[in-house]
Coordinates of C-alpha atoms and ligand atoms in Angstrom, one line a residue:
M1 CA 172.0 134.5 105.2
S2 CA 168.5 134.1 103.7
N3 CA 168.1 133.5 100.0
T4 CA 165.7 135.1 98.0
R5 CA 163.2 132.3 98.1
D6 CA 163.2 132.3 101.8
L7 CA 162.2 136.0 101.8
Q8 CA 159.4 135.6 99.2
P9 CA 156.6 134.6 101.8
L10 CA 157.6 137.5 103.9
L11 CA 157.4 140.0 101.1
D12 CA 154.1 138.6 99.9
A13 CA 152.6 139.1 103.4
L14 CA 153.1 143.1 103.0
V15 CA 150.3 145.0 101.8
T16 CA 152.8 147.6 100.5
C17 CA 154.5 147.1 97.1
A18 CA 157.9 145.5 97.7
A19 CA 160.7 144.5 95.5
L20 CA 164.1 142.9 96.4
V21 CA 166.9 144.4 94.3
G22 CA 170.3 142.8 93.9
P23 CA 173.9 144.4 94.0
N24 CA 173.7 145.1 90.3
G25 CA 170.5 147.0 90.7
R26 CA 168.4 144.3 89.0
I27 CA 165.0 143.2 90.6
L28 CA 165.5 139.7 92.1
T29 CA 161.8 139.4 93.2
T30 CA 158.5 141.6 93.6
N31 CA 155.8 140.7 96.0
R32 CA 152.1 140.3 95.3
A33 CA 151.2 143.9 96.1
W34 CA 153.7 145.1 93.8
H35 CA 152.6 142.7 90.8
E36 CA 149.1 143.9 91.3
A37 CA 149.8 147.5 91.7
E38 CA 147.9 149.6 89.0
E39 CA 148.7 153.0 88.0
H40 CA 151.9 153.1 90.1
P41 CA 154.5 154.8 88.2
L42 CA 157.4 153.0 90.0
A43 CA 155.8 149.6 90.4
G44 CA 153.6 147.2 88.7
P45 CA 153.4 143.8 86.8
E46 CA 155.5 145.3 83.9
I47 CA 158.6 146.0 86.1
G48 CA 159.3 142.5 87.2
P49 CA 162.2 140.3 88.0
N50 CA 165.4 140.6 86.1
E51 CA 164.6 144.4 85.2
D52 CA 167.3 146.7 85.9
Y53 CA 165.5 149.0 88.4
L54 CA 168.1 151.5 88.3
R55 CA 167.4 151.7 84.6
V56 CA 163.7 152.0 85.2
L57 CA 164.1 154.8 87.7
S58 CA 166.6 156.9 85.5
G59 CA 164.1 156.4 82.5
V60 CA 161.1 158.2 84.4
K61 CA 160.2 161.3 82.6
G62 CA 157.6 164.1 83.5
T63 CA 156.7 165.4 86.8
L64 CA 158.1 162.4 88.7
Q65 CA 161.5 162.6 86.9
S66 CA 163.2 164.2 89.8
D67 CA 161.7 161.9 92.6
A68 CA 162.6 158.8 90.7
M69 CA 166.2 160.2 90.2
R70 CA 166.5 160.7 93.8
V71 CA 165.3 157.3 94.5
A72 CA 167.8 155.9 92.0
S73 CA 170.9 157.8 93.3
A74 CA 169.9 156.7 97.0
L75 CA 169.3 153.1 95.8
Q76 CA 172.9 153.2 94.3
Q77 CA 174.4 154.5 97.4
V78 CA 172.7 151.9 99.6
I79 CA 174.0 149.1 97.2
D80 CA 177.5 150.7 97.5
G81 CA 177.1 150.8 101.4
E82 CA 177.5 154.4 101.3
S83 CA 174.3 155.1 103.0
S84 CA 172.1 152.9 105.2
A85 CA 168.5 154.0 104.2
L86 CA 166.1 156.5 102.6
T87 CA 162.6 157.5 102.8
H88 CA 161.1 159.8 100.4
T89 CA 157.6 160.9 100.1
Y90 CA 156.1 162.4 96.8
R91 CA 153.1 163.1 95.0
H92 CA 151.8 161.8 91.6
G93 CA 148.9 160.8 89.5
A94 CA 146.3 163.0 87.8
P95 CA 143.5 163.9 88.3
R96 CA 143.4 161.5 91.1
V97 CA 146.4 162.6 93.5
Q98 CA 148.2 160.0 95.2
W99 CA 151.0 160.1 97.8
T100 CA 153.9 157.5 98.0
R101 CA 156.3 156.9 100.5
T102 CA 159.4 155.1 99.2
S103 CA 161.7 153.3 101.6
L104 CA 165.0 151.6 100.9
C105 CA 165.8 148.8 103.4
P106 CA 169.2 147.3 102.9
I107 CA 169.3 143.5 104.1
D108 CA 172.3 142.3 106.2
G109 CA 175.3 140.6 104.4
S110 CA 177.7 140.8 101.6
S111 CA 175.2 140.4 98.8
R112 CA 174.0 144.0 99.4
R113 CA 170.4 143.4 98.6
V114 CA 167.9 146.1 99.1
V115 CA 164.2 146.0 99.8
V116 CA 162.4 148.9 97.8
L117 CA 158.9 149.7 99.5
H118 CA 156.5 151.9 97.7
E119 CA 153.7 152.8 100.5
D120 CA 150.5 154.4 99.7
V121 CA 150.2 157.2 102.1
T122 CA 147.5 159.2 100.5
A123 CA 144.9 159.0 103.3
Q124 CA 147.6 159.7 105.9
I125 CA 148.7 162.9 103.9
K126 CA 145.2 163.9 103.1
A127 CA 144.4 163.9 106.9
Q128 CA 147.6 165.6 107.9
N129 CA 146.9 168.4 105.4
A130 CA 143.3 168.8 106.6
L131 CA 144.7 168.9 110.1
K132 CA 147.1 171.6 109.2
R133 CA 144.6 173.5 107.3
S134 CA 142.0 173.5 110.0
Q135 CA 144.8 174.6 112.7
A136 CA 145.7 177.3 110.4
R137 CA 142.1 178.4 110.0
L138 CA 141.6 178.3 113.9
R139 CA 144.7 180.1 114.4
T140 CA 143.6 182.7 111.9
I141 CA 140.3 183.0 113.7
L142 CA 141.8 183.2 117.1
T143 CA 144.5 185.9 116.0
G144 CA 141.7 187.7 114.1
A145 CA 139.0 187.6 116.8
P146 CA 139.1 189.5 120.0
I147 CA 139.2 186.2 122.1
V148 CA 141.6 184.2 124.3
L149 CA 141.0 180.6 124.6
F150 CA 142.6 178.9 127.7
S151 CA 142.5 175.8 129.7
I152 CA 143.5 175.2 133.3
D153 CA 144.0 172.0 134.9
H154 CA 142.6 171.1 138.3
D155 CA 145.6 172.5 140.1
G156 CA 144.9 175.9 138.5
I157 CA 147.9 175.5 136.0
F158 CA 147.4 177.0 132.6
T159 CA 147.7 174.2 130.1
V160 CA 146.5 175.9 126.9
V161 CA 146.4 179.5 125.9
E162 CA 145.6 180.5 122.3
G163 CA 144.5 183.7 120.6
M164 CA 145.7 187.2 120.5
G165 CA 142.4 188.9 122.2
G166 CA 144.6 190.0 125.2
A167 CA 147.4 191.3 123.2
G168 CA 148.8 194.4 124.7
T169 CA 147.2 194.0 128.1
G170 CA 149.4 191.0 129.1
F171 CA 146.0 189.5 130.0
V172 CA 146.2 185.6 129.7
T173 CA 149.1 185.2 127.3
E174 CA 150.9 182.1 125.8
D175 CA 153.9 182.4 128.1
Q176 CA 151.7 181.7 131.0
V177 CA 151.3 178.1 130.0
G178 CA 152.7 176.1 132.8
T179 CA 152.1 178.9 135.6
S180 CA 149.4 178.9 138.1
V181 CA 146.2 181.1 137.5
F182 CA 145.9 181.5 141.2
E183 CA 149.5 183.2 141.3
A184 CA 149.3 185.2 138.2
Y185 CA 145.8 186.5 139.0
R186 CA 145.8 186.9 142.6
H187 CA 144.9 190.5 142.1
M188 CA 141.6 189.6 140.5
P189 CA 139.7 187.7 143.2
D190 CA 136.5 187.7 141.1
L191 CA 138.2 186.0 138.3
L192 CA 139.7 183.3 140.8
D193 CA 136.2 182.9 142.1
V194 CA 134.9 182.1 138.7
V195 CA 137.6 179.6 138.2
R196 CA 136.8 177.9 141.5
D197 CA 133.3 177.5 140.6
A198 CA 134.2 175.9 137.4
L199 CA 136.6 173.6 139.3
G200 CA 133.5 172.9 141.4
G201 CA 131.4 172.0 138.3
R202 CA 129.5 175.1 137.8
V203 CA 129.8 177.6 134.7
G204 CA 130.7 181.2 135.6
V205 CA 130.8 184.4 133.8
L206 CA 132.3 187.7 134.8
T207 CA 133.2 190.9 133.2
Q208 CA 136.8 191.9 134.1
S209 CA 138.4 195.0 133.6
V210 CA 142.1 194.7 132.6
G211 CA 143.6 198.3 132.2
P212 CA 141.8 200.3 129.7
M213 CA 140.0 197.1 128.4
A214 CA 137.2 194.7 129.6
F215 CA 136.9 191.1 129.1
E216 CA 134.0 189.0 129.5
I217 CA 135.4 185.7 130.9
R218 CA 133.4 182.4 130.8
C219 CA 134.6 179.3 132.5
S220 CA 133.3 175.8 132.3
P221 CA 134.2 172.7 133.8
I222 CA 136.0 169.9 131.9
Y223 CA 134.8 166.5 132.9
R224 CA 136.4 163.0 133.0
S225 CA 133.8 160.6 133.7
D226 CA 132.1 162.4 136.5
D227 CA 135.2 164.3 137.7
V228 CA 136.2 167.6 136.9
V229 CA 139.6 167.6 135.7
G230 CA 140.0 171.0 134.7
V231 CA 138.6 174.4 133.3
V232 CA 138.1 175.6 129.7
G233 CA 137.7 179.2 129.5
V234 CA 137.1 182.1 126.8
A235 CA 138.0 185.6 127.3
T236 CA 136.3 187.8 125.1
D237 CA 137.4 191.5 124.6
V238 CA 134.0 193.5 125.1
T239 CA 135.6 197.0 125.5
E240 CA 133.9 198.4 122.5
R241 CA 130.6 196.8 123.4
L242 CA 130.7 198.3 126.8
R243 CA 131.8 201.6 125.4
A244 CA 128.9 201.7 123.0
Q245 CA 126.5 200.5 125.8
R246 CA 128.0 203.3 128.1
M247 CA 127.3 205.9 125.4
K248 CA 123.7 204.8 124.7
D249 CA 123.0 204.8 128.3
E250 CA 124.5 208.3 128.8
F251 CA 122.6 209.6 125.8
V252 CA 119.3 208.2 127.3
S253 CA 120.1 209.8 130.8
I254 CA 120.7 213.2 129.2
V255 CA 117.7 213.2 127.2
S256 CA 115.8 212.0 130.4
H257 CA 117.5 214.7 132.3
E258 CA 116.4 217.3 129.8
L259 CA 112.9 216.0 129.7
R260 CA 112.3 216.0 133.2
T261 CA 112.1 219.7 134.0
P262 CA 109.8 220.9 131.2
L263 CA 107.5 217.8 131.9
T264 CA 107.4 218.6 135.5
S265 CA 106.3 222.2 134.6
I266 CA 103.6 220.8 132.0
R267 CA 102.4 218.4 134.7
G268 CA 102.2 221.2 137.2
S269 CA 99.9 223.4 134.9
L270 CA 97.8 220.6 133.8
G271 CA 97.3 219.9 137.5
L272 CA 96.3 223.3 138.2
L273 CA 93.9 223.5 135.2
E274 CA 92.3 220.4 136.3
G275 CA 91.9 221.8 139.8
G276 CA 89.9 224.6 138.4
I277 CA 92.6 227.5 138.6
A278 CA 91.3 229.2 135.1
G279 CA 87.7 228.4 136.2
Q280 CA 85.3 225.6 135.7
L281 CA 86.3 223.7 132.5
P282 CA 83.5 222.5 130.3
P283 CA 83.4 218.8 130.8
K284 CA 84.9 217.8 127.3
A285 CA 87.9 220.1 128.0
A286 CA 88.2 218.7 131.6
D287 CA 88.2 215.2 130.1
L288 CA 91.2 216.1 127.7
V289 CA 92.9 217.8 130.6
R290 CA 92.7 214.8 132.7
I291 CA 93.9 212.6 129.9
A292 CA 97.0 214.9 129.2
R293 CA 97.6 215.0 133.0
S294 CA 97.5 211.2 133.5
N295 CA 99.8 210.5 130.5
T296 CA 102.1 213.3 131.7
D297 CA 102.2 211.4 135.1
R298 CA 103.1 208.1 133.1
L299 CA 106.1 210.0 131.2
I300 CA 107.4 211.3 134.5
R301 CA 107.4 207.8 135.9
L302 CA 109.0 206.4 133.2
I303 CA 111.7 209.1 133.2
N304 CA 112.2 208.7 136.9
D305 CA 112.7 204.9 136.4
I306 CA 115.1 205.5 133.6
L307 CA 117.2 207.9 135.8
D308 CA 116.9 205.5 138.7
L309 CA 118.0 202.6 136.8
D310 CA 120.8 204.6 135.3
K311 CA 121.9 205.3 138.7
M312 CA 121.9 201.8 140.1
Q313 CA 123.7 200.5 136.9
A314 CA 126.3 203.0 137.4
G315 CA 126.8 201.8 140.9
K316 CA 125.8 205.2 142.3
V317 CA 123.3 203.5 144.7
T318 CA 124.6 202.7 147.9
L319 CA 122.4 200.4 150.1
K320 CA 121.5 201.7 153.6
R321 CA 121.2 198.1 155.1
T322 CA 119.9 197.5 158.5
V323 CA 118.2 194.8 160.1
L324 CA 114.8 194.2 158.9
D325 CA 111.5 192.3 159.9
P326 CA 110.3 190.8 156.7
R327 CA 106.5 191.1 158.1
E328 CA 107.0 194.8 158.6
L329 CA 108.1 195.3 155.1
V330 CA 105.1 193.4 153.7
D331 CA 102.6 195.2 156.1
E332 CA 103.9 198.5 155.0
V333 CA 103.5 197.8 151.2
V334 CA 100.4 196.3 151.7
T335 CA 98.8 199.1 153.5
H336 CA 100.3 201.5 150.9
M337 CA 98.9 199.4 148.2
R338 CA 95.2 199.1 149.6
G339 CA 93.6 201.8 147.9
Y340 CA 95.2 200.9 144.3
A341 CA 93.9 197.1 145.0
E342 CA 90.3 198.3 146.0
Q343 CA 90.4 200.4 142.9
A344 CA 91.0 197.4 140.8
S345 CA 88.8 195.2 143.1
V346 CA 91.4 192.7 143.8
R347 CA 91.9 191.4 147.4
V348 CA 95.4 191.4 148.9
E349 CA 95.9 188.2 151.1
V350 CA 99.0 187.9 153.3
A351 CA 100.4 184.5 154.5
L352 CA 103.3 185.0 156.6
R353 CA 105.4 182.2 158.2
P354 CA 107.8 183.1 161.0
S355 CA 111.0 183.9 159.4
E356 CA 114.4 185.3 160.7
P357 CA 115.2 189.3 160.2
I358 CA 116.9 190.2 156.8
Y359 CA 119.8 192.4 156.3
G360 CA 118.7 195.1 153.5
D361 CA 117.9 198.6 152.5
H362 CA 114.4 199.3 153.7
D363 CA 113.3 201.9 151.1
R364 CA 114.8 199.8 148.3
L365 CA 113.1 196.5 149.3
I366 CA 109.8 198.4 149.7
Q367 CA 110.4 199.7 146.1
V368 CA 110.8 196.0 144.9
L369 CA 107.8 194.6 146.8
T370 CA 105.7 197.7 145.6
N371 CA 106.5 196.8 142.0
L372 CA 105.9 193.2 142.2
L373 CA 102.4 193.7 144.1
S374 CA 101.3 196.5 141.8
N375 CA 102.1 194.3 138.7
A376 CA 100.2 191.4 140.4
I377 CA 97.2 193.6 141.1
K378 CA 97.6 195.2 137.7
F379 CA 97.2 191.8 135.9
S380 CA 94.8 190.1 138.3
P381 CA 91.0 189.6 137.2
E382 CA 88.6 191.5 139.3
D383 CA 87.3 189.9 142.4
E384 CA 90.4 187.5 142.6
A385 CA 93.1 187.5 145.3
V386 CA 96.7 188.2 145.2
V387 CA 98.6 186.5 147.8
V388 CA 101.8 187.8 149.4
R389 CA 103.9 185.3 151.3
V390 CA 106.9 185.2 153.5
A391 CA 108.6 182.2 154.2
P392 CA 112.2 181.0 155.2
H393 CA 114.1 179.5 152.4
H394 CA 117.6 177.9 152.8
R395 CA 119.0 180.7 155.1
R396 CA 117.3 183.2 153.0
V397 CA 113.9 184.8 153.4
R398 CA 111.6 184.4 150.4
F399 CA 109.0 186.9 149.4
S400 CA 106.4 185.7 146.9
I401 CA 103.5 187.4 145.4
A402 CA 101.1 185.2 143.5
D403 CA 98.3 186.5 141.3
R404 CA 95.6 184.6 139.0
G405 CA 96.2 186.8 136.0
P406 CA 97.0 185.8 132.5
G407 CA 100.4 184.2 133.4
I408 CA 103.4 184.4 131.1
A409 CA 104.6 181.9 128.5
Q410 CA 107.9 180.0 129.3
A411 CA 109.5 181.5 126.2
D412 CA 108.7 185.0 127.4
I413 CA 110.1 184.5 131.0
P414 CA 114.0 185.1 130.2
K415 CA 112.8 188.3 128.4
L416 CA 110.9 189.8 131.5
F417 CA 113.7 191.3 133.4
K418 CA 115.0 193.2 130.3
K419 CA 114.8 196.8 129.7
F420 CA 111.7 198.3 128.2
H421 CA 110.3 194.8 127.8
Q422 CA 106.4 194.6 127.9
L423 CA 105.2 191.5 126.8
D424 CA 102.3 192.6 124.9
A425 CA 102.5 196.2 124.0
S426 CA 98.4 196.6 123.7
D427 CA 97.9 195.0 127.0
A428 CA 100.6 197.2 128.6
R429 CA 99.3 200.2 127.1
A430 CA 96.0 199.5 128.4
R431 CA 97.5 198.9 131.9
G432 CA 100.3 201.5 131.9
G433 CA 103.8 200.9 132.7
S434 CA 107.3 201.6 131.7
G435 CA 108.6 198.1 131.2
L436 CA 111.5 199.1 133.7
G437 CA 109.9 198.0 136.9
L438 CA 111.2 194.5 136.8
V439 CA 114.7 195.4 135.6
I440 CA 114.7 197.8 138.5
A441 CA 113.6 195.2 141.0
K442 CA 116.2 192.7 139.8
T443 CA 119.0 195.1 139.9
L444 CA 118.0 195.9 143.6
V445 CA 117.6 192.5 144.7
E446 CA 120.9 191.6 143.1
A447 CA 122.5 194.4 144.9
H448 CA 121.3 192.9 148.1
G449 CA 123.1 189.6 146.9
G450 CA 119.6 188.0 146.4
Q451 CA 117.8 186.4 143.6
I452 CA 114.6 187.2 141.8
G453 CA 112.4 184.9 139.5
V454 CA 109.0 184.0 138.5
D455 CA 107.1 180.8 138.2
S456 CA 104.3 181.1 135.8
E457 CA 102.2 179.2 133.1
L458 CA 100.0 180.9 130.7
G459 CA 96.2 181.0 131.8
H460 CA 97.2 180.1 135.4
G461 CA 98.5 183.3 136.9
S462 CA 102.1 184.0 138.1
T463 CA 104.2 183.9 141.3
F464 CA 107.1 186.6 141.4
Y465 CA 109.5 185.9 144.2
F466 CA 112.8 187.0 145.5
E467 CA 115.1 185.9 148.3
I468 CA 117.3 187.9 150.7
A469 CA 119.7 186.6 152.9
T470 CA 118.8 186.4 156.6
A471 CA 120.6 188.9 159.0
R472 CA 123.4 186.8 160.3
P473 CA 125.9 189.4 161.5
R474 CA 128.6 188.2 159.1
V475 CA 131.3 189.5 161.4
T476 CA 134.6 188.0 162.6
I477 CA 136.4 189.0 165.6
G478 CA 139.5 190.8 164.3
S479 CA 137.5 192.8 161.8
T480 CA 139.9 195.7 161.7
N481 CA 142.4 195.4 159.0
Q482 CA 146.1 195.7 159.1
S483 CA 146.2 199.6 159.2
G484 CA 143.6 199.4 162.2
T485 CA 140.7 201.0 160.3
Y486 CA 137.5 199.0 160.1
D487 CA 137.0 197.1 157.0
P488 CA 133.7 195.9 156.1
A489 CA 135.2 193.7 153.5
V490 CA 137.1 191.9 156.2
A491 CA 134.6 192.1 158.8
I492 CA 131.7 190.6 156.5
D493 CA 131.8 187.0 155.8
P494 CA 129.0 186.8 153.2
S495 CA 129.2 183.0 153.2
G496 CA 128.0 182.8 156.6
I497 CA 130.7 180.5 157.4
Q498 CA 131.8 181.9 160.7
D499 CA 128.4 182.1 161.8
P500 CA 128.5 183.9 165.4
R501 CA 125.4 182.0 166.5
K502 CA 127.9 179.1 166.6
R503 CA 129.6 181.0 169.5
G504 CA 128.8 181.7 172.8
P505 CA 127.1 184.8 174.1
S506 CA 130.2 186.4 175.8
E507 CA 132.2 186.0 172.5
M508 CA 129.5 187.8 170.7
L509 CA 129.3 190.3 173.2
T510 CA 133.2 191.0 172.8
Q511 CA 132.5 191.2 169.0
L512 CA 129.8 193.7 169.6
T513 CA 131.9 195.9 171.9
Q514 CA 134.7 195.9 169.3
L515 CA 132.2 196.7 166.5
L516 CA 130.8 199.5 168.5
R517 CA 134.3 200.9 169.4
T518 CA 135.2 201.0 165.7
A519 CA 131.7 202.8 165.0
A520 CA 132.4 205.2 167.6
S521 CA 136.1 206.0 166.8
S522 CA 135.5 206.3 163.0
A523 CA 132.0 207.3 162.8
D524 CA 131.4 204.3 160.6
L525 CA 127.7 203.3 159.9
D526 CA 128.8 200.0 158.4
A527 CA 130.3 199.1 161.6
L528 CA 127.3 200.2 163.4
A529 CA 124.9 198.3 161.0
D530 CA 126.9 195.2 161.9
A531 CA 127.0 195.8 165.6
Q532 CA 123.2 196.2 165.3
A533 CA 122.8 192.9 163.7
T534 CA 125.3 191.1 166.2
A535 CA 123.0 192.6 168.9
R536 CA 119.9 191.1 167.5
I537 CA 121.6 187.7 167.1
L538 CA 123.0 188.0 170.6
E539 CA 119.2 188.8 171.8
S540 CA 117.8 185.7 170.2
A541 CA 120.8 183.4 171.5
L542 CA 120.1 184.7 175.0
S543 CA 116.3 184.1 174.4
A544 CA 117.0 180.6 173.4
Q545 CA 119.1 180.2 176.7
G546 CA 116.3 181.3 178.7
S547 CA 118.6 184.4 180.0
S548 CA 115.6 186.8 180.1
G549 CA 117.4 189.5 182.0
A550 CA 120.4 189.7 179.7
Q551 CA 118.1 189.4 176.7
R552 CA 115.9 192.4 177.9
R553 CA 118.9 194.5 178.3
V554 CA 120.3 193.4 174.9
A555 CA 117.1 194.2 173.3
E556 CA 117.2 197.7 174.6
L557 CA 120.7 198.1 173.3
A558 CA 119.6 196.8 169.9
Q559 CA 116.9 199.2 169.9
T560 CA 119.1 202.2 170.6
L561 CA 121.3 200.9 167.8
D562 CA 118.2 200.6 165.4
E563 CA 117.3 204.1 166.1
A564 CA 120.7 205.4 165.6
L565 CA 120.9 203.6 162.3
R566 CA 117.7 204.8 161.1
R567 CA 118.8 208.5 161.7
R568 CA 122.0 207.5 160.1
D569 CA 123.6 209.0 163.3
P570 CA 127.1 207.7 164.2
L571 CA 127.8 207.3 167.8
D572 CA 129.3 210.3 169.6
A573 CA 131.9 210.1 172.6
A574 CA 129.1 210.7 175.2
R575 CA 126.9 207.9 173.8
W576 CA 129.7 205.4 173.4
E577 CA 130.7 205.8 176.9
S578 CA 127.4 205.1 178.4
L579 CA 127.2 202.2 176.0
Q580 CA 130.6 200.8 177.2
R581 CA 129.2 201.0 180.8
E582 CA 126.1 198.9 179.7
L583 CA 128.3 196.4 177.8
A584 CA 130.5 196.0 180.8
G585 CA 127.5 195.4 183.0
L586 CA 126.3 192.7 180.5
G587 CA 129.6 191.2 180.5
E588 CA 129.4 190.7 184.1
L589 CA 126.0 189.4 183.9
L590 CA 127.0 186.9 181.4
E591 CA 129.9 185.7 183.2
G592 CA 128.0 185.3 186.4
Ligands
ADP1 P1 105.8 197.7 133.6 O1 105.9 199.0 134.3 O2 105.3 197.6 132.3 O3 104.7 196.8 134.4 P2 107.5 195.7 134.5 O4 109.0 195.6 134.2 O5 107.2 195.8 135.9 O6 107.1 196.9 133.7 O7 106.8 194.6 134.0 C1 107.3 194.2 132.5 C2 106.3 193.2 131.7 O8 106.1 191.9 132.4 C3 104.9 193.6 131.9 O9 104.6 194.6 130.9 C4 104.0 192.4 131.7 O10 104.1 192.1 130.2 C5 104.8 191.4 132.3 N1 104.3 191.1 133.8 C6 104.8 191.7 134.9 N2 104.2 191.1 135.9 C7 103.3 190.4 135.5 C8 102.0 189.7 136.2 N3 102.0 189.6 137.4 N4 101.5 188.8 135.4 C9 101.5 188.9 134.0 N5 102.6 189.5 133.2 C10 103.5 190.4 134.1

């Protein structure tokens, strides 16, 4: 059994106020911290050895009375051996609030001595309170705001879900913590793609409809050192925003429709007047009519653009894709724009590098090229050249149109592809335009799975470019789905991982036959387009092998399919029969 003197160095080593109290409740000794305590209601130099601590505690008045009574009765119980220990935390002091945690620790043995510790826990309690307050605040924000915050570990398991944004839809809810996103959202493949992207280190954003609601989901990778260890995501309820946007778009569309008819009639009448139907106009009147007619033309163009964009954004434009030669597209646009370029005294130069065919909608790509080329001519100084280039670019074909016009400031570039955006209103007015051309171009290029952009510097001209995937027939054998019908989603492998060119010509021929059978049996133009693409690739494979006989026959076949596609003419039974004979002949040739 240690005596009081032995304990003294130990007690003095404590930074906490400590007193040793004997069986009769009297203080046997106090430590240095206790002696030096200022402003502590239950310790300090005036409460020293021999003081009856039970009486001191019982004598406390004021706000601390009940805490002191509680400590006193616990001390009595510990001394009597009825209770083993106590910790009690309480606040005191004004105006400077302090928190103390009092602990009673009996020392073994029959003397029933108890160490009384008063520990200052003010900083700790303040930090805890601040944390609680900020958690409560965050919870209020999360429950009030239309968002859900979540995190997912690298195996796809939800680790955190906070917020009520999805309440009512069952979309990302707290009870999903511990479950796999890949299981729970199997029916939302786009969402899973974004999660996979984030796990691969890329930030992804997606708008996903969930029942009557729509969420914008943004997923970002969480890194530890250089490794992605999970994903943090925010799902924001954008239902209202999209509804408002739709209403606005509908309004614009209705107004545009209503305007188009009378405008067309005004345009017609002005054209007739200009043409002299009411007799030769005096020069001044003719001038005014010409101005009115040209502005009406501009208005009609604007309205057509609005309606076109509207249709595209409502997903009402389906691309009629075929295999296209990039050079032919460029030639067509350049020929078409020659007059406009001459008028503006601008030369159009063409620099084409051999590139693979692309898979796209002829008319829509012409529309994109026309817009970019007409902008380039419009902004080009007189006697300068605009250069149109085509070059292969990472399994895509890049079209670019460079001018030596005024260029575009870096800060303005992100605004370019937004609706009705003209960088300099006065400039645009002088040059005429709707501010919709680039938005339409972007929508069309993206509908092709491509990308559009611009490199530019103020004063040094601009190069607008877009890229379209090459026509790899993204076809796999077994492209019919379970119900036996042709399913382009199954057949098309946009990643091109199963590149048919890695297979032999006979396999491609089998594939081609299968696609044509589907095209014929279900009058399916998509299957026909894929067959045409396969035929073109087979043709180049045979040419690479030097099998010129087979190559010529496949080229003829591809030509037939090209024409059928251009006429949007599905294969009838008779044509399929003759094609089948041709395919069988080709098969023999290849085997041989
Ligand atoms: P617009 O019909 O007005 O030309 P666009 O969407 O095609 O509409 O272009 C939007 C704006 O982008 C133009 O008004 C102009 O400010 C800027 N822009 C487009 N192409 C060029 C270019 N080649 N050089 C400089 N500015 C350009």
